[in-house]
Coordinates of C-alpha atoms in Angstrom, one line a residue:
X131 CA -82.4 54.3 163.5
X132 CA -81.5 53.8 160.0
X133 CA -81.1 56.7 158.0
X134 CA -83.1 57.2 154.3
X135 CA -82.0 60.8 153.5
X136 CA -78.3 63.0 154.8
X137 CA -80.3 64.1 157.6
X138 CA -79.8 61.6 160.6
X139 CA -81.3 61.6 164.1
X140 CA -79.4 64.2 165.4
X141 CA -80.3 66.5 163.6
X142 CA -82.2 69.7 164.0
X143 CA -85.6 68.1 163.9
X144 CA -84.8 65.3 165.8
X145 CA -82.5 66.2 168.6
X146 CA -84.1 68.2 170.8
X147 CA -86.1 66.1 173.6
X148 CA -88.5 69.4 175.1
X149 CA -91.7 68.2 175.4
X150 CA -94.8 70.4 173.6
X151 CA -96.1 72.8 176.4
X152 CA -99.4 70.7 177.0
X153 CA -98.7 67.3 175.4
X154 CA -100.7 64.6 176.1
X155 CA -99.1 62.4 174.2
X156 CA -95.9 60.9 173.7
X157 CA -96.1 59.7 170.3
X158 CA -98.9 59.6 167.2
X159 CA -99.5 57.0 164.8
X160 CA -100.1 58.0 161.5
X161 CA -101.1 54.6 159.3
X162 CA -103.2 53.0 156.7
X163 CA -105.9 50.8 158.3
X164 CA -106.2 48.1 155.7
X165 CA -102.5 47.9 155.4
X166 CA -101.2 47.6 158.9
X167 CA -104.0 48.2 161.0
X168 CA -103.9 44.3 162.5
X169 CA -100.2 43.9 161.9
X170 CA -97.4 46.0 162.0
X171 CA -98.9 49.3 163.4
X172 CA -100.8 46.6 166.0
X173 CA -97.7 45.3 167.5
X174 CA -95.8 48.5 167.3
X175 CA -98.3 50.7 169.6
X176 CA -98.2 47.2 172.1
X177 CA -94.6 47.4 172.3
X178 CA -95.1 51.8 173.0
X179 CA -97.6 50.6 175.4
X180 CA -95.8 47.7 177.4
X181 CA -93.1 50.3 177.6
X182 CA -94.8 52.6 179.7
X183 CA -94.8 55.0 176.3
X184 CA -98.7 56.6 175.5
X185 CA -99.1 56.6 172.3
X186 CA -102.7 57.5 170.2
X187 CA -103.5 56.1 167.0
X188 CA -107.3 56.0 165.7
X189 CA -110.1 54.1 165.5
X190 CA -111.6 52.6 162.4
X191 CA -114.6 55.0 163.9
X192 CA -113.2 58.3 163.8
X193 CA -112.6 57.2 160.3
X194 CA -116.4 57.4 158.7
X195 CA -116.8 60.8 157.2
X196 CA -114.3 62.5 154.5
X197 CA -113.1 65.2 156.8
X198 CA -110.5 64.9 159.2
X199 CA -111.9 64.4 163.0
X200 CA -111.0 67.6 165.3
X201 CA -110.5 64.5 167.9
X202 CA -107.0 63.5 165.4
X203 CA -106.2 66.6 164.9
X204 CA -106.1 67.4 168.7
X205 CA -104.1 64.0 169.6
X206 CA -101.7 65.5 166.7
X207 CA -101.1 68.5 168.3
X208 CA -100.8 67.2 171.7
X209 CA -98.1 64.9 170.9
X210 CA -94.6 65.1 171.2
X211 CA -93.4 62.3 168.0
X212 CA -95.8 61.7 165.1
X213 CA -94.2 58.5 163.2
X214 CA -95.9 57.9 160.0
X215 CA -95.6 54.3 159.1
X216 CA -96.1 54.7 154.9
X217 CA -97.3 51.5 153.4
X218 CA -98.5 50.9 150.0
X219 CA -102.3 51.7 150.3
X220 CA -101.6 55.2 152.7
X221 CA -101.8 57.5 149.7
X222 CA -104.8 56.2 148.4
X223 CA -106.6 57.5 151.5
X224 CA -107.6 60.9 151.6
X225 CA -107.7 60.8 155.2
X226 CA -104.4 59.2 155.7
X227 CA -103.0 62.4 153.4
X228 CA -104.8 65.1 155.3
X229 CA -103.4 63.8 158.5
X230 CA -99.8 64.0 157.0
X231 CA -100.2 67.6 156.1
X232 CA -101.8 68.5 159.6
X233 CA -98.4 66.7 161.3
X234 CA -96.1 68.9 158.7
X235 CA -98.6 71.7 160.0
X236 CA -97.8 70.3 163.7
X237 CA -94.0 69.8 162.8
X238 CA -93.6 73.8 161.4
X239 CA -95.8 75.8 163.9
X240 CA -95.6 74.0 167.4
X241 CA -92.5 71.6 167.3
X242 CA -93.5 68.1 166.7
X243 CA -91.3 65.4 166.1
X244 CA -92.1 63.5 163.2
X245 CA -90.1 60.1 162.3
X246 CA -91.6 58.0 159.0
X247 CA -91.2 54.2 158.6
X248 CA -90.7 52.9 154.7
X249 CA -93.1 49.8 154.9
X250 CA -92.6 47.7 152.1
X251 CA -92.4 50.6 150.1
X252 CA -89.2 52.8 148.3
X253 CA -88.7 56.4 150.2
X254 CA -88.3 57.5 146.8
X255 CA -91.8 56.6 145.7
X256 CA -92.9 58.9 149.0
X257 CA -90.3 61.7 148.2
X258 CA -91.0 61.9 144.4
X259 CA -94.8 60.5 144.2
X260 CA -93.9 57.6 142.1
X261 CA -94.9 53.8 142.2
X262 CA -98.1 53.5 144.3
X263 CA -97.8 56.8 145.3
X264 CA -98.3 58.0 141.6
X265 CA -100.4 55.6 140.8
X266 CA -102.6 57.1 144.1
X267 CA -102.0 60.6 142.8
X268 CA -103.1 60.0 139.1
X269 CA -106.2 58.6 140.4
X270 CA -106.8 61.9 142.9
X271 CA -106.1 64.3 140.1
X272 CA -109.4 62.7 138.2
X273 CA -111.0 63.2 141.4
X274 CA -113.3 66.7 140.7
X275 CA -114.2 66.6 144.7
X276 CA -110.6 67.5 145.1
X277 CA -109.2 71.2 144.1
X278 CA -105.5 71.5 143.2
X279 CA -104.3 73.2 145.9
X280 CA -104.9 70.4 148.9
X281 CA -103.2 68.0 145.7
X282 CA -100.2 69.9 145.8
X283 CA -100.6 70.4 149.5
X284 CA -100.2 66.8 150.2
X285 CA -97.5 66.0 147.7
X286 CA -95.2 69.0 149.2
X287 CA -96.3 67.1 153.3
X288 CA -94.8 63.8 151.7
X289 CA -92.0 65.1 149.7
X290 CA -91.1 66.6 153.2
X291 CA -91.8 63.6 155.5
X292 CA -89.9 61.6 153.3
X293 CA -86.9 63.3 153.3
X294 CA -86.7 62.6 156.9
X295 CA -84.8 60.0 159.2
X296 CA -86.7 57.2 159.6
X297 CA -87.0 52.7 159.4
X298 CA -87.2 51.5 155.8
X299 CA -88.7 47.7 156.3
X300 CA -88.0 45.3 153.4
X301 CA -90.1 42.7 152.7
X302 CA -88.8 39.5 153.1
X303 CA -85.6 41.0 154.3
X304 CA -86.0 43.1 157.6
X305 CA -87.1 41.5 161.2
X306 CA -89.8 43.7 162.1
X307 CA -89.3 43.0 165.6
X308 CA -86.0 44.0 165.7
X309 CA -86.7 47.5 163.9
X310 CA -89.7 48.1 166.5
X311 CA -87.4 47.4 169.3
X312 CA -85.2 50.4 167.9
X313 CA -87.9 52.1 167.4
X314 CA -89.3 51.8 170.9
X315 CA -86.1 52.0 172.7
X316 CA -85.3 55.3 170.6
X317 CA -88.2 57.3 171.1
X318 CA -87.6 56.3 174.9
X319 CA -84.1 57.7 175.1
X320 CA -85.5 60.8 173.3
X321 CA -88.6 61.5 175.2
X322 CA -88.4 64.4 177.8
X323 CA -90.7 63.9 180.8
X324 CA -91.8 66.8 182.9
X325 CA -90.4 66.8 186.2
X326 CA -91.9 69.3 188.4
X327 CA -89.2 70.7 190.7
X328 CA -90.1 74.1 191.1
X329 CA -91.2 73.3 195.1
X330 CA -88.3 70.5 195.4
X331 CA -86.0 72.6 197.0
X332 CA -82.0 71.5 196.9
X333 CA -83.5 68.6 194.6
X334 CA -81.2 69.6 191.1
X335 CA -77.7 69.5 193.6
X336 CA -78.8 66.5 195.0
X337 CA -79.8 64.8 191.6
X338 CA -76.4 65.7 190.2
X339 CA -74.4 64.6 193.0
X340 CA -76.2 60.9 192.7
X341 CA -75.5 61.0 189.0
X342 CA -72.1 61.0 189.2
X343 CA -72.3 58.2 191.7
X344 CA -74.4 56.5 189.0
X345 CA -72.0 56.2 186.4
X346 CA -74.5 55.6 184.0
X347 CA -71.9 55.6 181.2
X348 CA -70.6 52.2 182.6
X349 CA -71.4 49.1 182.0
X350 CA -71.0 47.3 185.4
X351 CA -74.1 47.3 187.8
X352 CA -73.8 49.0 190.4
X353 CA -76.0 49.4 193.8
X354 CA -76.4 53.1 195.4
X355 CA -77.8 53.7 199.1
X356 CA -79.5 56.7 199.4
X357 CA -79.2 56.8 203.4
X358 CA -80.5 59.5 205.8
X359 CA -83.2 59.8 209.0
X360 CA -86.9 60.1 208.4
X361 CA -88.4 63.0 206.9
X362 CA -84.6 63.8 205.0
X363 CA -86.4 63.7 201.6
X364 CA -84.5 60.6 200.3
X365 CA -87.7 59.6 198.5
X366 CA -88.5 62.0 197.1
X367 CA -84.8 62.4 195.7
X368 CA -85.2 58.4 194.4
X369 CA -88.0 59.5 192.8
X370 CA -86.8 62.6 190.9
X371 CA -83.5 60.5 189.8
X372 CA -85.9 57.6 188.4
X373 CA -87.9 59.8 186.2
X374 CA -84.4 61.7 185.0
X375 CA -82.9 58.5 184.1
X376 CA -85.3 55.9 183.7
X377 CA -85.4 56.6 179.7
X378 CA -81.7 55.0 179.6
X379 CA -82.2 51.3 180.5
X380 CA -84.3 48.7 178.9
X381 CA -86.9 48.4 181.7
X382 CA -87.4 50.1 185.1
X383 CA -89.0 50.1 188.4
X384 CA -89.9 51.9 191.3
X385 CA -91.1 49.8 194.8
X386 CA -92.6 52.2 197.3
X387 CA -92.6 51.6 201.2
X388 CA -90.5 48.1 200.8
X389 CA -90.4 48.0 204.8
X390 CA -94.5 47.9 205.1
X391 CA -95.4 46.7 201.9
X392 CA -93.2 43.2 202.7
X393 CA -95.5 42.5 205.7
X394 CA -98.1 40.9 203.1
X395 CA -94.4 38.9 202.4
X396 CA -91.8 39.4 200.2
X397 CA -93.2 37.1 197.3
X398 CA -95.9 39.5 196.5
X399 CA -93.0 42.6 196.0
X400 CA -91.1 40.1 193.9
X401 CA -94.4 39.3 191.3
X402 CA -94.7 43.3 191.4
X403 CA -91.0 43.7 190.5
X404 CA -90.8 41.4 188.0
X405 CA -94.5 42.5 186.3
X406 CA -92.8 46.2 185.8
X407 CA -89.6 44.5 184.5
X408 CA -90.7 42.0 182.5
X409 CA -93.5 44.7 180.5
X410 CA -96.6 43.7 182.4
X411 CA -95.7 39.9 182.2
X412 CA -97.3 38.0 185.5
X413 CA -95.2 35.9 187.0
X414 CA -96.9 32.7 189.3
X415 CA -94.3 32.9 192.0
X416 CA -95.4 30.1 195.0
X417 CA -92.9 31.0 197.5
X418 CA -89.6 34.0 197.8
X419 CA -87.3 31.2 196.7
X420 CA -89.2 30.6 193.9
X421 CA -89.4 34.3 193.1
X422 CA -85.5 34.6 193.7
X423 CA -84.5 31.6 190.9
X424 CA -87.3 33.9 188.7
X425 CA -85.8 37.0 189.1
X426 CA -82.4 36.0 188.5
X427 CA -83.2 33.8 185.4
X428 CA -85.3 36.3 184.2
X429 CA -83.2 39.7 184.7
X430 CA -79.4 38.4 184.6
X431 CA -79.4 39.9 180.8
X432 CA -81.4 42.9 181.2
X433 CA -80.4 46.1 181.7
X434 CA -82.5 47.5 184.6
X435 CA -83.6 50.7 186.8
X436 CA -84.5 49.1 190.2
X437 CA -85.6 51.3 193.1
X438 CA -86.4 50.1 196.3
X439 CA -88.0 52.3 198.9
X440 CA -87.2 52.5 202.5
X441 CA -85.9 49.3 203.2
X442 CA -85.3 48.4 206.4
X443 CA -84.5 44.7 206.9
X444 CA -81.2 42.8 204.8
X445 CA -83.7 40.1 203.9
X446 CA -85.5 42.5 201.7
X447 CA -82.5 43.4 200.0
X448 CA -81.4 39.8 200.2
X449 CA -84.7 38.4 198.4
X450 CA -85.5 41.3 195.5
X451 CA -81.9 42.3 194.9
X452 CA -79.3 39.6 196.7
X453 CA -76.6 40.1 193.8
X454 CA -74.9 42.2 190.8
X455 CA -75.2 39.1 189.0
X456 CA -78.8 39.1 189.5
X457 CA -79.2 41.7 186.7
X458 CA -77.8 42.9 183.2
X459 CA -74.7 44.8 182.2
X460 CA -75.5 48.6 183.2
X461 CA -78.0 48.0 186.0
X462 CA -78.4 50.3 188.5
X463 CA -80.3 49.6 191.7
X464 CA -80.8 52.4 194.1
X465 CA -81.8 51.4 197.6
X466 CA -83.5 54.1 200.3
X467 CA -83.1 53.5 203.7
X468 CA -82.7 55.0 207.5
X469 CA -80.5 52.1 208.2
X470 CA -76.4 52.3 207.0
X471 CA -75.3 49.4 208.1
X472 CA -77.5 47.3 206.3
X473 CA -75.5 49.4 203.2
X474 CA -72.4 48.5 203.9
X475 CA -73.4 44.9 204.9
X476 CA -75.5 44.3 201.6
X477 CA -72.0 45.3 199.8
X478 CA -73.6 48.7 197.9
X479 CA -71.2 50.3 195.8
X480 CA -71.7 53.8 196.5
X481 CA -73.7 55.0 199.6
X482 CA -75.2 58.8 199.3
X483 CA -75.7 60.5 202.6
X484 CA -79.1 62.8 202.2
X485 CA -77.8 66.0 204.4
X486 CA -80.5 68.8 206.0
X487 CA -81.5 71.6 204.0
X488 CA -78.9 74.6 204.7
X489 CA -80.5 77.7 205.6
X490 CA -81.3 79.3 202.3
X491 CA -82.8 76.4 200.9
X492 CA -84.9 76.0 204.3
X493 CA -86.2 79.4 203.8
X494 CA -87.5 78.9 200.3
X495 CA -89.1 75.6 201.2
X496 CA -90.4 76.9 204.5
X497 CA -91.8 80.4 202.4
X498 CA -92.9 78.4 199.5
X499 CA -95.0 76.1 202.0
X500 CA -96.4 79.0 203.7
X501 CA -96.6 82.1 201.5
X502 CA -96.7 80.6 198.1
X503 CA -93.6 82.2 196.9
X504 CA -89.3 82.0 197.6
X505 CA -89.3 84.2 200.0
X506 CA -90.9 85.4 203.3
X507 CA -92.4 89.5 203.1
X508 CA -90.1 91.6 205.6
X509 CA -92.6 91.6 208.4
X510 CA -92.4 87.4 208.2
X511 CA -89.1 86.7 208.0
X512 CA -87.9 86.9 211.9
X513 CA -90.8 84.4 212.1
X514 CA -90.0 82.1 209.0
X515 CA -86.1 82.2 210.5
X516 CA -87.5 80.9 213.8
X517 CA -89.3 78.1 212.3
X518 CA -86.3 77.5 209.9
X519 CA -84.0 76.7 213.3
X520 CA -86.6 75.3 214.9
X521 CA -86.9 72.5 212.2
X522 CA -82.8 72.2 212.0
X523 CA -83.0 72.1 207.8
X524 CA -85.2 69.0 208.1
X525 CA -87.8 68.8 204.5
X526 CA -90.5 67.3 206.3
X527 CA -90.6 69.7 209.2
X528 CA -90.2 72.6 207.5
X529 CA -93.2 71.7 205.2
X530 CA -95.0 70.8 208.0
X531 CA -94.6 74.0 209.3
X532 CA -95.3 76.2 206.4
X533 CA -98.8 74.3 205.9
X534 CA -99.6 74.9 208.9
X535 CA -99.2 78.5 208.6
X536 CA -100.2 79.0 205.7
X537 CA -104.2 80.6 205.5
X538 CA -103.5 82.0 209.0
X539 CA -103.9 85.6 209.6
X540 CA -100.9 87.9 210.9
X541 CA -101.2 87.3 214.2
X542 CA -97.8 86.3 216.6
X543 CA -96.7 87.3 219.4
X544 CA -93.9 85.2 221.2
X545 CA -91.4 82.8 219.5
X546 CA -90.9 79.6 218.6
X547 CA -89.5 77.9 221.3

């Protein structure tokens, strides 16, 4: 992102990706209706949108009184960005000023991100109040509705905003669509998204161990098998890896149950693929040779996250992901399967063997299933280490196990056989 001040996007406020505890939101649009409403913030929260990005911004609505709606100021504080896209008009609204100082409020006491975009207008009219800015402020200070203390209030929220990082748009002389591609493909990368692995047991080894057969710092594509029997827990491992990484690449997507779902024929999981790819785009596709020229016209320059789940046939893999030079520099394409051979014959680059749990991690899964917690209590842990045998370090057994265990009473007599 362009930089309007010494501080750049790496910097303190900027770098750190942790979401707010509670976000519901990944970015909040703070704008002047009249301004940009229809325009630039319009095709801006599209592009957020189309990227799979939530992003809030008001209604005309929520607008009518001269107070601040508690609905804004909960969407502020349960985002993780605010970008404040200043435009001529924004300090002549009241509203529009109150918001800023709630997102400075936001940005001090509960660690939101705020990014501001120059639109048409000179930072240093923002920084210093001068230019329209003034001009706004002059007008406020003949305002008797309005005490000194909320002026001053909002001139020290935009001296501070724009100081920040952030777009500065030229009129006449900037692409807009080029600076809300980097907009959108910046917040991506810095976005944090939630994983919850607390109950994926051996999940974080695993996860590293296919990142480094990723190479996601190269620029070659590259196809990984994630092979193992039933029940091993590859998918759950695809998935994990999918959310981790998914931010890096220009579009992504995830195909469950590829060996079931292609029954209703392969050109339906080609429209689906290239729908997620493509931002939402539908595709006509008449027949899988059609959707193979489509795919391949479509994707040869884009940089891509392709999954597909539990594939079990070479035509699959043949039809929605025949080549490397089906897709952009940097793809990656992970495939799950039960089936090795059809790895090595599809050519894969790297193929990533999903072993059984070893005892530990069995334990925890098997205790975590059945107890709610790590660990079995002393008078359950012969048990828990015969049902940790008996499922031989298998995920899906062992959670099997545990559930069904898990609001009986202490009653046992005999072992598992």
């Amino acid at each position: 992102m362009a930089s309007t001040s010494s501080e750049t996007p790496s910097s303190s406020l900027l770098s750190s990706s942790s979401s707010i505890p509670g976000s519901d939101y990944d970015v909040f649009l703070s704008f002047r209706g009249e301004d940009t409403r229809l325009s630039f913030t319009d095709h801006l929260y599209e592009a957020f949108i189309l990227r799979g990005i939530e992003a809030f911004r008001d209604s005309e609505k929520l607008q009518l009184g001269q107070v601040i709606a508690s609905e804004l100021i909960q969407a502020i504080e349960k985002s993780q960005y605010a970008i404040v896209i200043f435009s001529e008009k924004y300090a002549d609204s009241r509203w529009c000023l109150d918001e800023l100082a709630e997102i400075v409020e936001c940005k001090k006491n509960k660690g939101l991100k705020v990014v501001p975009i120059f639109y048409h207008v000179n930072p240093s009219d923002v920084r210093n109040q001068t230019g329209p800015f003034g001009k706004a402020f002059a007008d406020h200070n003949k305002d008797d509705r309005i005490d000194g203390e909320k002026i001053q209030k909002w001139k020290k929220a935009l001296t501070e905003v724009g100081n920040l990082s952030g777009e500065h748009i030229i009129l006449h002389q900037s692409s807009e669509a080029k600076v809300i591609q980097n907009i959108v493909q910046w917040i991506s990368n810095k976005l944090s998204y939630k994983i919850e692995t607390n109950e994926l047991v051996g999940i974080s080894s695993r996860t590293k161990d296919l990142k480094s057969r990723l190479a996601l710092e190269s620029k070659d594509v590259r196809f990984i098998g994630i092979w193992g029997m039933g029940g091993m827990g590859k998918t759950t491992l695809a998935k994990v890896v999918h959310k981790t990484f998914s931010n890096q690449f220009e579009a992504d997507s995830f195909i469950h149950d590829v060996r079931r779902k292609s029954e209703n024929g392969l050109h339906v999981l080609q429209k689906r693929l290239l729908k997620e790819l493509l931002c939402g785009i539908d595709m006509d596709i008449q027949d899988v040779d059609e959707g193979v020229f489509i795919i391949k016209k479509r994707l040869h320059c884009k940089k891509i996250l392709l999954v597909l789940d539990d594939v079990d046939d070479l035509k699959q893999l043949e039809k929605l992901a025949g080549g490397h030079n089906w897709f952009g520099p940097g793809s990656r394409i992970i495939i799950t399967t039960r089936n090795k051979s059809l790895l090595e014959t599809h050519d894969v680059n790297e193929i990533y063997e999903v072993k059984e749990l070893h005892n530990g991690e069995a334990l925890q899964l098997f205790s975590l299933k059945a107890f709610g917690k790590g660990h079995p209590d002393v008078d359950y842990m012969e048990l828990s280490q015969d049902f940790v045998r008996y499922s031989r370090g298998l995920p899906l057994a062992l959670e099997l196990l545990g559930l069904s265990l898990k609001k009986k009473k202490k009653k046992f007599s005999g072992k598992v056989c």
